[in-house]
């Protein structure tokens, strides 16, 4: 009856159309504040931030390695992955980057998502906007933010104000947890092992200012029978707090100024760049640069299965003639980084379930 009456009365039909529209808009307004449910799954990074290696334990490192292994194989098999279709990554870099910025961007694209890149040199940071304001705005546009900043602790601060996952792509001389995860992943790939248990790792160079060695040490401490040789001049030694933390977890730690006596028994040789940008004066940097250069001669006395890693960029600390040695894994390491970052994005955006295969 009502329908009939409405049919003969265009005004009331219009009314009910308007009512329907209003109801729909109210529903859409409610939908716009929808937050994806945290499915009770086994993904330890679901909607989580990645800020420090401290947040990982052995089980969560292994979960990341499992997903990264799936991603690595998927890439090799040229499988198209669409796990992040419709999602957008915000790349916020307040410090220079080649690998980290490009690999996160490529990772998102390989998962079917898209990327917005903020160039800090042309952004409102130049007008004095704080990075916490920038991140509050960027998270309105994107689903996840990757951030690099020169100040220790800044990325954690950004994560406090942001609701979406925030990933630390390096905070000054603090940490670089995604590099450390990709270093572990590279070790597993290169040595064809399921875990780093039992390995001897020699880290060389600027251990004071190099954030990659800080984060890597913190991940390695969760594995069994690990030995770490820290090789640096006195002024660039591994900070005490890290040594104490790593030793307390059962890692056998030795500090020395030359790697000559340990290269023959090293499984993973991890070279780093002297971090010029962290020195107070050019003179102080000049005193430290060029102290270590890995050469073909060193490789002659190194173990046959040793692998050489370097987070890159390299300045002069690995002689180019070493590149042709099959043990030089640093460029393959960059490739592993892409797969690892695909895994991290898919996990943080809760697009993988640990019980299920990706390919
Ligand atoms: C490292 C970094 O930024 O800390 N680079 C990288 O992310 N691959 C190492 C360095 O700059 O020396």
Short mmCIF file of C-alpha atoms and ligand atoms in Angstrom, two decimals:
data_model
loop_
_atom_site.label_atom_id
_atom_site.label_comp_id
_atom_site.label_asym_id
_atom_site.label_seq_id
_atom_site.Cartn_x
_atom_site.Cartn_y
_atom_site.Cartn_z
CA UNK A 1 0.00 0.00 0.00
CA UNK A 2 2.76 2.30 1.00
CA UNK A 3 4.59 1.65 -2.27
CA UNK A 4 1.43 2.43 -4.23
CA UNK A 5 0.85 5.70 -2.41
CA UNK A 6 4.46 6.64 -3.02
CA UNK A 7 4.11 5.90 -6.71
CA UNK A 8 1.29 8.45 -7.01
CA UNK A 9 3.13 10.99 -4.94
CA UNK A 10 6.50 11.95 -6.45
CA UNK A 11 7.29 14.24 -3.49
CA UNK A 12 7.10 11.39 -1.01
CA UNK A 13 9.16 9.19 -3.37
CA UNK A 14 11.82 11.86 -3.38
CA UNK A 15 11.63 11.98 0.41
CA UNK A 16 12.26 8.35 0.80
CA UNK A 17 15.08 8.48 -1.73
CA UNK A 18 16.62 11.27 0.33
CA UNK A 19 16.09 9.20 3.46
CA UNK A 20 17.73 6.21 1.87
CA UNK A 21 20.65 8.34 0.79
CA UNK A 22 21.00 9.79 4.25
CA UNK A 23 20.97 6.33 5.78
CA UNK A 24 23.61 5.23 3.32
CA UNK A 25 25.82 8.22 4.09
CA UNK A 26 25.48 7.56 7.82
CA UNK A 27 26.51 3.96 7.16
CA UNK A 28 29.48 5.11 5.05
CA UNK A 29 30.54 7.53 7.81
CA UNK A 30 30.57 4.62 10.24
CA UNK A 31 32.50 2.53 7.70
CA UNK A 32 35.10 5.27 7.35
CA UNK A 33 36.11 4.80 10.95
CA UNK A 34 36.47 1.04 10.45
CA UNK A 35 39.65 -0.46 11.80
CA UNK A 36 40.75 -3.83 10.44
CA UNK A 37 40.20 -6.52 13.06
CA UNK A 38 43.27 -8.13 14.45
CA UNK A 39 42.59 -11.71 13.43
CA UNK A 40 43.73 -14.12 16.07
CA UNK A 41 46.50 -15.55 13.98
CA UNK A 42 50.10 -16.47 14.45
CA UNK A 43 51.60 -13.50 12.62
CA UNK A 44 53.74 -11.84 15.32
CA UNK A 45 53.96 -8.55 13.41
CA UNK A 46 50.25 -8.04 12.62
CA UNK A 47 49.72 -4.24 12.57
CA UNK A 48 52.93 -3.86 14.60
CA UNK A 49 55.71 -1.29 14.35
CA UNK A 50 59.25 -2.44 13.60
CA UNK A 51 61.43 -0.13 15.69
CA UNK A 52 64.31 -2.05 17.21
CA UNK A 53 65.90 -5.48 17.14
CA UNK A 54 65.05 -5.59 20.85
CA UNK A 55 61.43 -6.33 20.03
CA UNK A 56 62.31 -9.68 18.41
CA UNK A 57 62.79 -13.06 20.01
CA UNK A 58 63.89 -16.25 18.30
CA UNK A 59 60.34 -17.26 17.37
CA UNK A 60 59.48 -13.92 15.74
CA UNK A 61 62.80 -13.80 13.86
CA UNK A 62 62.05 -17.30 12.55
CA UNK A 63 58.55 -16.26 11.52
CA UNK A 64 59.98 -13.36 9.48
CA UNK A 65 62.57 -15.70 7.92
CA UNK A 66 59.83 -18.15 6.93
CA UNK A 67 57.82 -15.49 5.10
CA UNK A 68 60.97 -14.01 3.52
CA UNK A 69 61.92 -17.46 2.20
CA UNK A 70 58.48 -17.72 0.58
CA UNK A 71 58.89 -14.26 -0.96
CA UNK A 72 62.40 -15.02 -2.21
CA UNK A 73 61.22 -18.18 -3.95
CA UNK A 74 58.16 -16.40 -5.34
CA UNK A 75 60.41 -13.77 -6.92
CA UNK A 76 62.71 -16.38 -8.40
CA UNK A 77 59.70 -18.23 -9.85
CA UNK A 78 58.31 -14.91 -11.18
CA UNK A 79 55.03 -15.45 -9.31
CA UNK A 80 52.84 -12.40 -9.24
CA UNK A 81 51.88 -11.50 -5.70
CA UNK A 82 48.91 -9.29 -4.93
CA UNK A 83 48.92 -9.40 -1.15
CA UNK A 84 49.03 -5.63 -0.73
CA UNK A 85 46.85 -4.58 -3.67
CA UNK A 86 45.05 -1.32 -2.88
CA UNK A 87 47.47 -0.40 -0.10
CA UNK A 88 49.97 2.46 -0.13
CA UNK A 89 53.32 2.75 1.59
CA UNK A 90 54.68 6.13 2.70
CA UNK A 91 58.46 6.38 2.42
CA UNK A 92 59.77 9.19 4.66
CA UNK A 93 63.51 9.66 4.41
CA UNK A 94 65.14 12.54 6.27
CA UNK A 95 68.62 11.12 5.51
CA UNK A 96 70.11 9.83 2.25
CA UNK A 97 69.32 6.28 1.17
CA UNK A 98 69.60 4.15 -1.94
CA UNK A 99 68.95 0.54 -0.94
CA UNK A 100 66.57 0.97 1.97
CA UNK A 101 64.27 3.48 0.26
CA UNK A 102 64.29 1.74 -3.12
CA UNK A 103 63.95 -1.77 -1.76
CA UNK A 104 60.97 -0.86 0.43
CA UNK A 105 59.34 0.88 -2.54
CA UNK A 106 60.04 -2.04 -4.86
CA UNK A 107 58.86 -4.50 -2.21
CA UNK A 108 55.50 -2.72 -1.95
CA UNK A 109 55.12 -2.67 -5.73
CA UNK A 110 55.99 -6.35 -6.01
CA UNK A 111 53.20 -7.03 -3.53
CA UNK A 112 50.75 -5.16 -5.76
CA UNK A 113 50.71 -2.00 -3.63
CA UNK A 114 51.84 1.55 -4.36
CA UNK A 115 54.24 4.05 -2.82
CA UNK A 116 54.33 7.73 -1.93
CA UNK A 117 57.83 9.04 -1.50
CA UNK A 118 58.49 12.12 0.62
CA UNK A 119 61.65 13.97 -0.27
CA UNK A 120 62.71 15.70 2.94
CA UNK A 121 64.75 18.29 1.03
CA UNK A 122 61.63 19.67 -0.69
CA UNK A 123 59.00 18.88 1.95
CA UNK A 124 57.50 21.10 4.66
CA UNK A 125 60.28 19.93 6.95
CA UNK A 126 62.09 22.82 5.26
CA UNK A 127 59.44 25.20 6.64
CA UNK A 128 60.00 23.92 10.14
CA UNK A 129 57.31 21.22 10.36
CA UNK A 130 58.17 18.64 13.01
CA UNK A 131 58.53 15.03 11.89
CA UNK A 132 55.75 14.01 14.27
CA UNK A 133 53.37 16.39 12.46
CA UNK A 134 54.60 15.11 9.11
CA UNK A 135 53.93 11.52 10.11
CA UNK A 136 50.47 12.36 11.48
CA UNK A 137 49.60 13.79 8.09
CA UNK A 138 51.27 11.06 6.03
CA UNK A 139 49.39 8.35 7.82
CA UNK A 140 46.14 9.86 6.58
CA UNK A 141 47.32 9.13 3.05
CA UNK A 142 48.98 5.78 3.51
CA UNK A 143 48.65 2.41 5.27
CA UNK A 144 52.18 2.05 6.59
CA UNK A 145 55.16 4.36 6.94
CA UNK A 146 58.87 3.60 6.57
CA UNK A 147 61.00 6.31 8.15
CA UNK A 148 64.70 7.19 8.35
CA UNK A 149 65.91 10.09 10.48
CA UNK A 150 69.28 11.30 11.80
CA UNK A 151 68.16 11.41 15.46
CA UNK A 152 68.34 8.33 17.68
CA UNK A 153 64.87 7.43 18.98
CA UNK A 154 63.03 9.65 16.49
CA UNK A 155 61.31 6.80 14.68
CA UNK A 156 60.02 5.39 17.96
CA UNK A 157 58.65 8.86 18.74
CA UNK A 158 56.92 8.96 15.38
CA UNK A 159 55.41 5.54 16.07
CA UNK A 160 53.92 6.84 19.30
CA UNK A 161 51.82 9.41 17.46
CA UNK A 162 50.97 7.19 14.48
CA UNK A 163 48.24 4.56 14.45
CA UNK A 164 49.45 2.72 11.36
CA UNK A 165 52.56 0.53 11.41
CA UNK A 166 55.82 2.50 11.41
CA UNK A 167 59.05 0.83 10.30
CA UNK A 168 62.46 2.11 11.39
CA UNK A 169 64.70 2.45 8.34
CA UNK A 170 67.57 3.77 10.48
CA UNK A 171 67.60 6.32 13.32
CA UNK A 172 70.97 8.06 13.43
CA UNK A 173 73.59 5.92 15.10
CA UNK A 174 70.86 3.98 16.88
CA UNK A 175 69.39 1.00 15.08
CA UNK A 176 68.53 -0.38 11.67
CA UNK A 177 66.45 -3.47 12.46
CA UNK A 178 65.28 -4.26 8.91
CA UNK A 179 68.89 -4.33 7.72
CA UNK A 180 69.71 -6.76 10.54
CA UNK A 181 66.80 -9.01 9.57
CA UNK A 182 67.95 -9.01 5.95
CA UNK A 183 71.49 -9.78 7.10
CA UNK A 184 70.23 -12.87 8.96
CA UNK A 185 68.15 -13.83 5.93
CA UNK A 186 71.19 -13.50 3.68
CA UNK A 187 73.22 -15.72 6.01
CA UNK A 188 70.54 -18.44 5.82
CA UNK A 189 70.35 -18.20 2.02
CA UNK A 190 74.07 -18.04 1.39
CA UNK A 191 75.04 -20.81 3.78
CA UNK A 192 71.89 -22.84 3.07
CA UNK A 193 71.09 -23.31 6.74
CA UNK A 194 67.90 -23.05 8.79
CA UNK A 195 69.42 -20.88 11.51
CA UNK A 196 72.65 -19.03 12.35
CA UNK A 197 73.30 -21.37 15.31
CA UNK A 198 76.99 -22.12 15.81
CA UNK A 199 78.35 -19.39 13.52
CA UNK A 200 81.33 -17.15 14.12
CA UNK A 201 80.65 -13.61 12.93
CA UNK A 202 83.38 -11.00 12.59
CA UNK A 203 82.17 -7.39 12.44
CA UNK A 204 84.70 -4.84 11.25
CA UNK A 205 84.92 -1.05 11.02
CA UNK A 206 82.85 1.70 12.61
CA UNK A 207 81.11 -0.31 15.30
CA UNK A 208 80.45 2.78 17.39
CA UNK A 209 78.38 4.72 14.87
CA UNK A 210 77.24 1.90 12.58
CA UNK A 211 73.61 1.16 13.36
CA UNK A 212 73.56 -2.03 11.30
CA UNK A 213 76.03 -3.84 13.58
CA UNK A 214 74.07 -2.75 16.65
CA UNK A 215 70.86 -4.24 15.34
CA UNK A 216 72.52 -7.36 13.93
CA UNK A 217 74.22 -8.14 17.26
CA UNK A 218 70.88 -7.85 19.02
CA UNK A 219 69.31 -10.40 16.68
CA UNK A 220 72.22 -12.84 16.78
CA UNK A 221 72.08 -13.06 20.56
CA UNK A 222 68.93 -15.19 20.29
CA UNK A 223 70.77 -18.04 18.57
CA UNK A 224 72.87 -20.83 20.08
CA UNK A 225 76.67 -21.02 20.18
CA UNK A 226 77.28 -17.69 18.46
CA UNK A 227 80.74 -16.10 18.59
CA UNK A 228 81.19 -12.47 17.62
CA UNK A 229 84.56 -10.82 16.98
CA UNK A 230 84.30 -7.04 17.13
CA UNK A 231 87.18 -5.50 15.16
CA UNK A 232 87.61 -1.71 15.48
CA UNK A 233 90.11 0.93 16.54
CA UNK A 234 89.69 2.10 20.11
CA UNK A 235 87.72 5.23 19.11
CA UNK A 236 85.18 3.23 17.08
CA UNK A 237 84.58 0.32 19.45
CA UNK A 238 81.20 -1.31 19.89
CA UNK A 239 79.37 0.64 22.63
CA UNK A 240 79.63 -0.97 26.07
CA UNK A 241 75.85 -1.34 26.50
CA UNK A 242 75.66 -3.59 23.43
CA UNK A 243 78.64 -5.73 24.49
CA UNK A 244 77.09 -6.24 27.92
CA UNK A 245 73.69 -7.10 26.49
CA UNK A 246 75.11 -9.54 23.93
CA UNK A 247 77.44 -11.23 26.43
CA UNK A 248 74.66 -11.59 28.99
CA UNK A 249 72.71 -13.68 26.50
CA UNK A 250 75.53 -16.20 26.13
CA UNK A 251 77.30 -14.99 22.97
CA UNK A 252 81.07 -15.42 23.05
CA UNK A 253 82.41 -11.90 22.44
CA UNK A 254 85.96 -10.86 21.63
CA UNK A 255 87.21 -7.36 20.83
CA UNK A 256 90.33 -6.68 18.80
CA UNK A 257 91.93 -4.14 16.47
CA UNK A 258 92.90 -6.50 13.64
CA UNK A 259 91.02 -9.33 11.96
CA UNK A 260 94.13 -11.13 10.77
CA UNK A 261 94.08 -13.76 13.49
CA UNK A 262 90.37 -14.52 13.22
CA UNK A 263 89.55 -14.38 9.51
CA UNK A 264 90.60 -18.03 9.07
CA UNK A 265 87.95 -19.19 11.55
CA UNK A 266 85.20 -16.72 10.55
CA UNK A 267 81.94 -17.89 8.93
CA UNK A 268 80.47 -14.44 8.28
CA UNK A 269 82.74 -11.46 7.70
CA UNK A 270 80.68 -8.27 8.11
CA UNK A 271 82.47 -5.16 6.87
CA UNK A 272 81.13 -1.65 7.54
CA UNK A 273 81.78 1.87 6.30
CA UNK A 274 83.29 4.52 8.59
CA UNK A 275 80.21 6.71 9.16
CA UNK A 276 81.62 10.05 8.03
CA UNK A 277 78.37 11.91 8.75
CA UNK A 278 78.52 11.03 12.46
CA UNK A 279 81.95 12.64 13.11
CA UNK A 280 82.24 16.03 14.78
CA UNK A 281 85.13 17.15 12.57
CA UNK A 282 86.59 16.20 9.20
CA UNK A 283 89.94 15.68 10.94
CA UNK A 284 88.55 13.02 13.28
CA UNK A 285 87.09 11.22 10.30
CA UNK A 286 90.36 11.42 8.37
CA UNK A 287 92.10 9.69 11.31
CA UNK A 288 89.78 6.71 11.13
CA UNK A 289 89.11 6.25 7.43
CA UNK A 290 90.93 3.62 5.44
CA UNK A 291 92.01 1.65 8.53
CA UNK A 292 90.51 -1.57 7.21
CA UNK A 293 90.48 -2.66 3.59
CA UNK A 294 89.54 -6.24 2.80
CA UNK A 295 91.74 -7.45 -0.05
CA UNK A 296 92.28 -10.54 -2.16
CA UNK A 297 95.21 -11.39 0.10
CA UNK A 298 92.88 -11.53 3.10
CA UNK A 299 90.54 -13.77 1.14
CA UNK A 300 93.41 -16.18 0.52
CA UNK A 301 93.68 -16.92 4.23
CA UNK A 302 89.92 -16.85 4.86
CA UNK A 303 87.82 -19.99 5.32
CA UNK A 304 86.54 -21.56 2.09
CA UNK A 305 82.89 -21.24 3.12
CA UNK A 306 83.18 -17.78 4.65
CA UNK A 307 80.81 -15.19 3.24
CA UNK A 308 81.51 -11.47 3.06
CA UNK A 309 78.63 -9.13 3.86
CA UNK A 310 78.43 -5.34 3.82
CA UNK A 311 75.23 -3.28 4.24
CA UNK A 312 76.58 -0.91 1.54
CA UNK A 313 77.36 1.74 0.44
CA UNK A 314 81.01 0.76 0.21
CA UNK A 315 83.59 3.54 0.13
CA UNK A 316 87.00 1.87 0.12
CA UNK A 317 86.76 -0.79 2.82
CA UNK A 318 86.44 -3.73 0.41
CA UNK A 319 88.84 -3.76 -2.50
CA UNK A 320 86.95 -4.08 -5.79
CA UNK A 321 89.05 -7.09 -6.76
CA UNK A 322 87.23 -9.03 -4.00
CA UNK A 323 83.92 -8.62 -5.88
CA UNK A 324 84.70 -11.51 -8.23
CA UNK A 325 85.24 -13.94 -5.34
CA UNK A 326 82.15 -16.17 -4.98
CA UNK A 327 82.28 -15.57 -1.23
CA UNK A 328 81.58 -11.86 -1.79
CA UNK A 329 77.85 -11.84 -1.03
CA UNK A 330 77.15 -8.13 -0.56
CA UNK A 331 75.30 -7.51 -3.81
CA UNK A 332 73.24 -10.68 -3.39
CA UNK A 333 72.58 -9.38 0.14
CA UNK A 334 70.82 -6.36 -1.39
CA UNK A 335 68.62 -8.78 -3.36
CA UNK A 336 67.79 -10.70 -0.18
CA UNK A 337 66.82 -7.35 1.31
CA UNK A 338 64.02 -6.96 -1.19
CA UNK A 339 62.46 -10.32 -0.28
CA UNK A 340 62.87 -9.65 3.42
CA UNK A 341 61.17 -6.26 3.11
CA UNK A 342 58.32 -7.81 1.14
CA UNK A 343 57.88 -10.18 4.08
CA UNK A 344 57.91 -7.35 6.61
CA UNK A 345 55.34 -5.27 4.73
CA UNK A 346 53.01 -8.22 4.23
CA UNK A 347 53.33 -9.12 7.91
CA UNK A 348 52.92 -5.61 9.32
CA UNK A 349 49.87 -5.05 7.11
CA UNK A 350 48.54 -8.44 8.29
CA UNK A 351 48.30 -9.90 4.79
CA UNK A 352 49.94 -13.21 5.61
CA UNK A 353 48.86 -15.98 7.90
CA UNK A 354 51.71 -17.99 9.29
CA UNK A 355 49.96 -21.31 8.78
CA UNK A 356 49.47 -20.67 5.05
CA UNK A 357 51.95 -20.73 2.20
CA UNK A 358 52.45 -17.60 0.11
CA UNK A 359 53.16 -19.55 -3.08
C1 LIG B 1 73.55 1.47 6.06
C2 LIG B 1 72.84 2.55 6.86
O1 LIG B 1 72.18 3.42 6.31
O2 LIG B 1 72.97 2.48 8.07
N1 LIG B 1 73.11 1.45 4.74
C3 LIG B 1 72.01 0.75 4.41
O3 LIG B 1 70.93 0.96 4.91
N2 LIG B 1 72.16 -0.24 3.52
C4 LIG B 1 75.00 1.48 6.22
C5 LIG B 1 75.79 2.73 5.90
O4 LIG B 1 75.23 3.76 5.53
O5 LIG B 1 77.00 2.66 6.01
#
